Coordinates of C-alpha atoms in Angstrom, one line a residue:
M835 CA 102.6 143.4 48.3
T836 CA 103.9 143.0 45.2
F837 CA 103.0 140.9 42.0
F838 CA 106.0 138.5 42.6
Q839 CA 104.9 138.0 46.4
S840 CA 101.0 137.7 45.6
L841 CA 101.1 135.6 42.6
S842 CA 103.8 133.0 44.0
A843 CA 101.5 132.8 47.2
A844 CA 98.5 132.2 45.2
G845 CA 100.0 130.0 42.8
F846 CA 101.5 127.7 45.8
A847 CA 98.0 127.8 47.3
A848 CA 96.2 126.6 44.0
T849 CA 99.0 123.9 42.8
A850 CA 98.7 122.4 46.6
I851 CA 95.0 122.1 46.5
S852 CA 94.3 121.4 42.9
Y853 CA 97.4 118.6 42.9
G854 CA 97.2 117.6 46.2
P855 CA 93.9 116.6 47.6
G856 CA 92.5 117.5 44.0
R857 CA 94.3 115.2 41.8
M858 CA 95.8 112.6 44.6
G859 CA 93.4 112.6 47.0
F860 CA 91.1 109.4 45.6
G861 CA 94.0 107.2 45.5
L862 CA 95.2 108.3 48.8
F863 CA 91.8 107.0 50.3
V864 CA 91.3 104.0 48.1
P865 CA 91.2 101.5 50.9
Q866 CA 88.5 103.6 52.6
F867 CA 86.6 103.9 49.6
T868 CA 86.9 100.3 48.8
Q869 CA 85.6 99.1 52.3
A870 CA 82.8 102.1 52.3
F871 CA 81.4 101.2 48.7
S872 CA 82.5 97.5 48.1
M873 CA 84.7 98.5 44.9
S874 CA 86.7 96.1 43.0
P875 CA 89.7 96.8 41.3
A876 CA 87.8 97.4 38.0
T877 CA 85.6 100.0 39.7
V878 CA 88.8 101.7 41.6
G879 CA 90.2 102.3 38.0
L880 CA 87.0 103.4 36.3
V881 CA 86.5 106.0 39.1
S882 CA 90.3 107.1 38.7
S883 CA 90.0 107.6 35.2
T884 CA 86.6 109.6 35.3
G885 CA 88.6 111.8 37.8
F886 CA 91.5 112.3 35.1
A887 CA 89.2 113.0 32.5
G888 CA 87.9 115.8 34.7
F889 CA 91.8 116.9 34.8
F890 CA 91.5 116.4 30.7
L891 CA 88.4 118.6 30.4
G892 CA 89.7 121.3 32.8
L893 CA 92.9 121.8 30.6
L894 CA 90.7 122.4 27.6
V895 CA 88.4 124.9 29.2
A896 CA 90.9 126.8 31.0
Q897 CA 92.6 127.5 28.0
V898 CA 89.5 128.9 26.5
F899 CA 88.9 131.1 29.6
L900 CA 92.4 132.3 29.8
N901 CA 92.0 133.4 26.4
R902 CA 88.8 135.2 26.8
R903 CA 89.0 136.3 30.4
G904 CA 92.3 136.3 31.8
P905 CA 93.9 134.1 34.6
E906 CA 91.5 134.9 37.2
F907 CA 88.5 133.1 35.8
P908 CA 90.1 129.6 35.2
V909 CA 92.0 129.6 38.4
L910 CA 88.9 130.4 40.5
T911 CA 86.7 128.2 38.4
G912 CA 89.0 125.5 39.5
L913 CA 89.4 126.3 43.0
A914 CA 85.2 126.2 43.1
A915 CA 85.4 123.0 41.4
A916 CA 88.0 121.6 44.1
A917 CA 85.8 123.0 47.1
I918 CA 82.5 121.5 45.8
G919 CA 84.3 118.1 44.3
T920 CA 85.7 117.5 47.7
A921 CA 82.5 118.2 49.4
I922 CA 80.5 116.0 47.4
V923 CA 83.0 113.3 48.3
A924 CA 82.7 113.9 51.8
L925 CA 79.0 113.4 51.6
A926 CA 79.0 110.5 48.9
P927 CA 76.4 107.7 49.5
N928 CA 77.2 105.6 46.8
V929 CA 80.0 105.2 43.8
P930 CA 78.1 107.4 41.1
V931 CA 78.2 110.3 43.6
L932 CA 81.4 109.6 44.7
A933 CA 82.6 109.6 41.0
T934 CA 80.9 112.8 40.5
G935 CA 83.0 114.6 43.5
V936 CA 86.2 113.0 42.3
F937 CA 85.7 114.2 38.8
L938 CA 85.2 118.0 39.9
A939 CA 88.1 117.9 42.3
A940 CA 90.5 116.3 39.9
S941 CA 89.3 119.0 37.3
S942 CA 90.6 121.5 39.3
A943 CA 94.5 120.4 38.4
G944 CA 93.5 121.3 34.6
F945 CA 92.1 124.8 35.3
A946 CA 94.4 126.0 38.2
W947 CA 98.2 125.7 37.0
T948 CA 98.9 126.9 33.4
P949 CA 97.0 130.2 34.0
F950 CA 99.6 131.0 36.0
N951 CA 102.2 130.8 33.4
D952 CA 100.4 133.8 31.7
A953 CA 100.1 135.9 34.9
V954 CA 103.9 135.4 35.7
H955 CA 105.1 136.2 32.3
R956 CA 103.4 139.8 32.1
K957 CA 103.5 140.8 35.7
I958 CA 106.5 139.5 37.0
R959 CA 109.9 141.0 35.9
D960 CA 112.2 138.3 33.9
V961 CA 114.8 138.1 36.5
D962 CA 112.2 136.7 38.9
R963 CA 110.1 134.8 37.1
A964 CA 111.9 131.4 37.4
T965 CA 111.6 131.8 41.1
A966 CA 107.9 132.4 41.0
L967 CA 107.3 129.6 38.7
S968 CA 109.5 127.4 41.1
E969 CA 107.5 128.5 44.3
I970 CA 104.1 127.8 42.4
S971 CA 105.1 124.5 41.5
T972 CA 106.5 123.5 45.1
G973 CA 102.8 123.7 45.9
T974 CA 102.2 120.5 44.4
S975 CA 104.8 118.6 46.7
V976 CA 103.5 120.4 49.6
G977 CA 99.9 119.7 48.9
I978 CA 100.6 116.0 48.0
A979 CA 102.6 115.6 51.3
G980 CA 100.0 117.5 53.5
A981 CA 97.1 115.6 51.9
G982 CA 99.0 112.3 53.3
A983 CA 99.6 114.1 56.6
V984 CA 95.7 114.5 56.8
A985 CA 95.4 110.7 55.9
L986 CA 97.7 109.7 58.8
A987 CA 96.0 112.2 61.3
M988 CA 92.9 110.2 60.5
V989 CA 94.6 106.7 61.5
V990 CA 96.2 108.1 64.6
L991 CA 93.6 110.0 65.9
G992 CA 90.5 107.9 64.7
V993 CA 89.4 110.7 62.4
H994 CA 86.6 109.3 60.0
W995 CA 87.5 109.8 56.3
R996 CA 84.6 111.9 55.3
A997 CA 85.8 114.5 58.0
C998 CA 89.3 114.7 56.2
W999 CA 87.5 115.6 52.9
G1000 CA 85.4 118.0 54.6
V1001 CA 89.0 119.7 55.6
F1002 CA 90.1 119.6 52.0
A1003 CA 86.6 121.4 51.1
A1004 CA 87.6 124.1 53.5
A1005 CA 91.2 124.4 52.4
S1006 CA 89.8 124.7 48.8
A1007 CA 87.4 127.5 50.1
L1008 CA 90.4 129.2 51.5
A1009 CA 92.4 128.9 48.6
F1010 CA 89.6 130.4 46.4
L1011 CA 89.3 133.6 48.4
G1012 CA 93.1 134.0 48.5
N1013 CA 93.4 133.7 45.1
W1014 CA 90.3 136.0 44.4
A1015 CA 92.5 138.8 46.2
A1016 CA 95.7 138.1 44.3
L1017 CA 94.2 137.6 40.9
R1018 CA 91.5 140.3 40.8
H1019 CA 94.1 142.8 39.5
V1020 CA 95.4 140.9 37.0
E1021 CA 93.9 141.6 33.3
K1022 CA 93.7 139.8 30.6
S1023 CA 96.4 139.6 28.1
P1024 CA 96.3 142.5 25.4
E1025 CA 98.1 140.2 22.9
P1026 CA 96.2 137.8 20.6
G1027 CA 96.8 134.0 20.7
P1028 CA 98.5 132.1 18.1
D1029 CA 96.8 132.4 14.5
N1030 CA 96.2 128.8 14.1
G1031 CA 95.0 127.6 17.4
W1032 CA 95.8 124.0 18.4
R1033 CA 97.2 123.5 14.8
D1034 CA 100.4 125.5 16.0
V1035 CA 101.5 123.1 18.3
L1036 CA 100.9 120.0 16.2
H1037 CA 104.7 119.9 14.7
R1038 CA 106.8 116.6 14.4
A1039 CA 109.4 118.3 16.4
A1040 CA 107.1 118.2 19.4
L1041 CA 106.1 114.6 18.9
P1042 CA 108.6 113.3 21.7
L1043 CA 107.4 115.6 23.9
F1044 CA 103.9 114.3 23.7
A1045 CA 104.9 110.7 23.6
I1046 CA 107.0 111.3 26.9
A1047 CA 104.0 113.2 28.3
F1048 CA 101.6 110.4 27.2
V1049 CA 103.7 107.4 29.1
Y1050 CA 104.3 110.1 32.0
G1051 CA 100.2 110.4 32.4
I1052 CA 100.0 106.2 32.3
T1053 CA 102.5 105.5 34.9
S1054 CA 101.6 108.4 37.3
A1055 CA 98.0 107.9 37.3
V1056 CA 98.4 103.9 37.9
Y1057 CA 100.5 104.8 40.6
I1058 CA 98.3 107.2 42.1
S1059 CA 95.3 105.2 41.7
F1060 CA 96.7 101.8 43.1
A1061 CA 100.2 101.9 45.1
A1062 CA 98.6 103.4 48.1
D1063 CA 96.2 100.2 48.4
R1064 CA 99.0 98.0 47.5
F1065 CA 101.1 98.8 50.4
A1066 CA 98.3 98.5 52.6
Q1067 CA 97.4 95.1 51.7
G1068 CA 101.2 94.1 51.8
G1069 CA 101.3 94.8 55.7
V1070 CA 104.6 97.2 56.1
P1071 CA 105.8 95.9 59.6
G1072 CA 105.4 98.1 62.5
L1073 CA 102.6 100.5 60.7
P1074 CA 99.4 100.6 62.3
A1075 CA 96.6 99.5 60.2
G1076 CA 95.6 102.0 57.5
A1077 CA 98.9 104.1 57.9
A1078 CA 100.9 102.9 54.9
P1079 CA 98.8 105.0 52.2
S1080 CA 99.1 108.2 54.2
L1081 CA 103.1 107.5 54.3
V1082 CA 103.2 106.7 50.3
F1083 CA 102.1 110.2 49.7
I1084 CA 104.0 111.9 52.4
F1085 CA 107.1 110.3 51.2
Y1086 CA 106.2 110.8 47.6
G1087 CA 105.7 114.7 48.2
I1088 CA 108.6 115.1 50.2
F1089 CA 111.0 113.5 47.5
G1090 CA 109.2 115.3 44.9
L1091 CA 111.0 118.7 46.3
V1092 CA 113.8 117.4 44.4
G1093 CA 112.0 118.8 41.2
L1094 CA 113.3 122.1 42.3
L1095 CA 117.0 120.7 40.8
T1096 CA 115.5 119.8 37.6
G1097 CA 116.9 122.7 35.6
W1098 CA 120.4 121.9 37.4
V1099 CA 120.4 118.5 36.4
R1100 CA 119.3 118.9 33.0
D1101 CA 122.2 121.3 32.2
A1102 CA 124.8 118.7 34.0
I1103 CA 123.7 115.8 32.1
G1104 CA 121.5 116.7 29.1
L1105 CA 117.7 116.6 28.3
T1106 CA 118.2 113.2 26.8
W1107 CA 119.8 111.5 29.8
L1108 CA 117.6 113.5 32.0
L1109 CA 114.5 112.1 30.5
R1110 CA 115.9 108.4 30.3
A1111 CA 116.7 108.7 34.1
L1112 CA 113.0 109.8 34.9
L1113 CA 111.8 107.1 32.7
L1114 CA 113.8 104.5 34.7
A1115 CA 112.9 106.0 38.1
A1116 CA 109.3 105.6 36.9
A1117 CA 109.9 102.1 36.0
G1118 CA 111.8 101.1 39.1
S1119 CA 108.9 102.8 41.5
L1120 CA 106.2 100.3 39.8
A1121 CA 108.6 97.4 40.1
L1122 CA 109.1 98.0 43.6
A1123 CA 105.4 98.4 44.5
A1124 CA 105.1 95.0 42.6
V1125 CA 107.8 93.0 44.4
L1126 CA 108.4 94.8 47.8
P1127 CA 104.8 95.9 49.1
G1128 CA 105.2 94.5 52.6
S1129 CA 108.5 96.4 53.3
W1130 CA 109.6 99.8 54.8
S1131 CA 112.4 99.9 52.1
G1132 CA 109.9 99.2 49.1
L1133 CA 107.4 101.6 50.3
V1134 CA 110.0 104.3 50.7
A1135 CA 112.3 103.7 47.6
S1136 CA 109.0 103.4 45.6
A1137 CA 107.3 106.4 46.6
G1138 CA 110.5 108.7 46.7
L1139 CA 111.3 107.4 43.1
Q1140 CA 107.7 108.1 41.9
G1141 CA 107.8 111.5 43.6
I1142 CA 110.9 112.6 41.7
N1143 CA 109.7 111.2 38.5
V1144 CA 106.3 112.9 38.5
M1145 CA 107.7 116.5 40.0
M1146 CA 111.0 116.3 37.7
T1147 CA 109.1 115.3 34.3
S1148 CA 106.6 118.2 35.3
A1149 CA 109.2 120.4 35.0
V1150 CA 110.8 119.1 32.2
L1151 CA 107.4 119.3 30.5
A1152 CA 107.1 122.8 31.4
F1153 CA 110.4 124.2 30.0
W1154 CA 110.5 121.8 27.1
S1155 CA 107.3 123.1 25.9
E1156 CA 108.4 126.6 26.2
R1157 CA 111.3 126.3 24.4
L1158 CA 109.6 124.5 21.4
F1159 CA 106.6 127.1 21.5
P1160 CA 108.3 130.2 22.6
S1161 CA 105.6 132.4 21.0
F1162 CA 103.0 130.8 23.0
P1163 CA 104.2 128.9 26.1
S1164 CA 100.9 128.4 27.8
L1165 CA 99.4 126.8 24.9
G1166 CA 102.3 124.5 24.3
F1167 CA 102.4 123.4 27.9
T1168 CA 98.9 123.0 27.9
A1169 CA 99.0 120.5 25.0
A1170 CA 101.6 118.5 26.5
L1171 CA 99.5 118.3 29.8
L1172 CA 96.6 117.0 27.6
A1173 CA 98.9 114.2 26.4
T1174 CA 99.5 113.5 30.0
A1175 CA 95.8 113.5 31.1
T1176 CA 94.9 111.4 28.0
G1177 CA 97.4 108.7 29.3
S1178 CA 96.1 109.5 32.9
V1179 CA 92.5 108.4 31.7
I1180 CA 93.6 105.3 29.8
G1181 CA 95.8 103.9 32.4
P1182 CA 93.7 103.1 35.5
A1183 CA 91.0 102.0 33.3
I1184 CA 93.2 99.1 31.7
A1185 CA 95.0 98.7 35.3
G1186 CA 92.1 98.0 37.2
L1187 CA 91.0 95.3 34.6
V1188 CA 94.3 93.7 34.6
S1189 CA 94.6 94.0 38.5
G1190 CA 91.1 92.4 39.0
G1191 CA 91.7 89.8 36.4
I1192 CA 95.7 88.6 36.8
G1193 CA 96.5 90.3 40.2
P1194 CA 98.3 93.7 41.2
G1195 CA 101.8 92.3 41.0
A1196 CA 101.2 91.5 37.5
M1197 CA 99.8 94.9 36.6
F1198 CA 102.4 96.8 38.3
Y1199 CA 105.1 94.8 36.4
G1200 CA 103.2 95.5 33.2
T1201 CA 102.9 99.3 33.5
A1202 CA 106.6 99.4 34.6
A1203 CA 107.6 97.9 31.2
I1204 CA 106.0 100.9 29.4
P1205 CA 108.4 103.4 30.7
L1206 CA 111.3 101.0 30.7
A1207 CA 110.9 100.5 26.9
T1208 CA 110.5 104.1 26.2
A1209 CA 113.8 104.6 27.8
L1210 CA 115.4 101.7 25.7
V1211 CA 114.0 103.5 22.5
L1212 CA 114.5 107.0 23.2
Q1213 CA 117.3 108.9 21.0
A1214 CA 119.1 112.0 21.2
R1215 CA 118.5 112.9 17.8
V1216 CA 114.7 113.2 18.2
V1217 CA 114.9 115.3 21.5
V1218 CA 114.7 118.9 20.1
E1219 CA 114.9 121.9 22.3
R1220 CA 114.8 124.5 19.5
P1221 CA 111.6 126.4 18.4
A1222 CA 109.4 123.7 16.7
V1223 CA 108.9 126.0 13.7
A1224 CA 112.6 126.3 13.0
A1225 CA 113.0 122.6 13.8
A1226 CA 110.3 121.3 11.1

């Protein structure tokens, strides 16, 4: 088996687990957790923010592990965290234990993606790298849709939510074994890291990248945390009780496959207009959750727009950071994702308080205003795609 085949398959499995049940699983099962643990909206927001704090920490630690040990160690650490975290959730007797499991499971998303940029860059021919990275990123959409399918099976077959999380733990363990087999022959990069470390990515030209990433973190995390329960409470006609959350994430993942066309769309309309369109998609998705929580059209359109926004914005952050920091693409991408993670920690915590105090509709409208305002103020002159050192 070639490195192209093994790394593509391993990365697909790693992102499917870490960004499916790992990063999205808590939001998918909020209705069940709320009932089992008597959680208020504020508590839901706090636990969700705890998970995204794990994502933030995972990104930081993964970069250190990558520089010192190569890609195998951070990826396997992340998948081990996913397996242990999902198992803890499956057995959780109370909210603190649940939050611990969510923290570990979500940290896998920080550990398990960026190291593959390094492995692909060094082990796969230039002509095949874009294809390999696309296949790896596709695991995100498939993992989210797969997690939604497991949740739908829970409703249709009458399976307990704890059994679903047991399935997630078993799948994480299998992904761990597959990645161990694929990555054990990928050594640490012989090239030294950037001379000044994190200071190398702190350029004025990169501020729009980090601002977009921060807004993306807020909006995507609020949606992940609260949209499934919003549609469950809305009562979509013809759906069995409890089926709405799973369908939200299934449509989210399916529409997210449009992310594979990100490069083509960017070439057609330019990066600035692509960013504006994605910000408007995020705003529209959140507004639809506010105004049409009890309709099929609202569910499909809201979940679909959010899936497109999340997957295409993820791709934008990857290639935009690479163009700004071509000498250290992994560190640049990690910096962008740290901005995303910061927004993801802050967003749900505040949204939970607003939802509990004013109502979920107002919370979704308020969150939608953030990407809408960003789209209105975004100027083409600040969206730089040449190396940041040259642009500074």
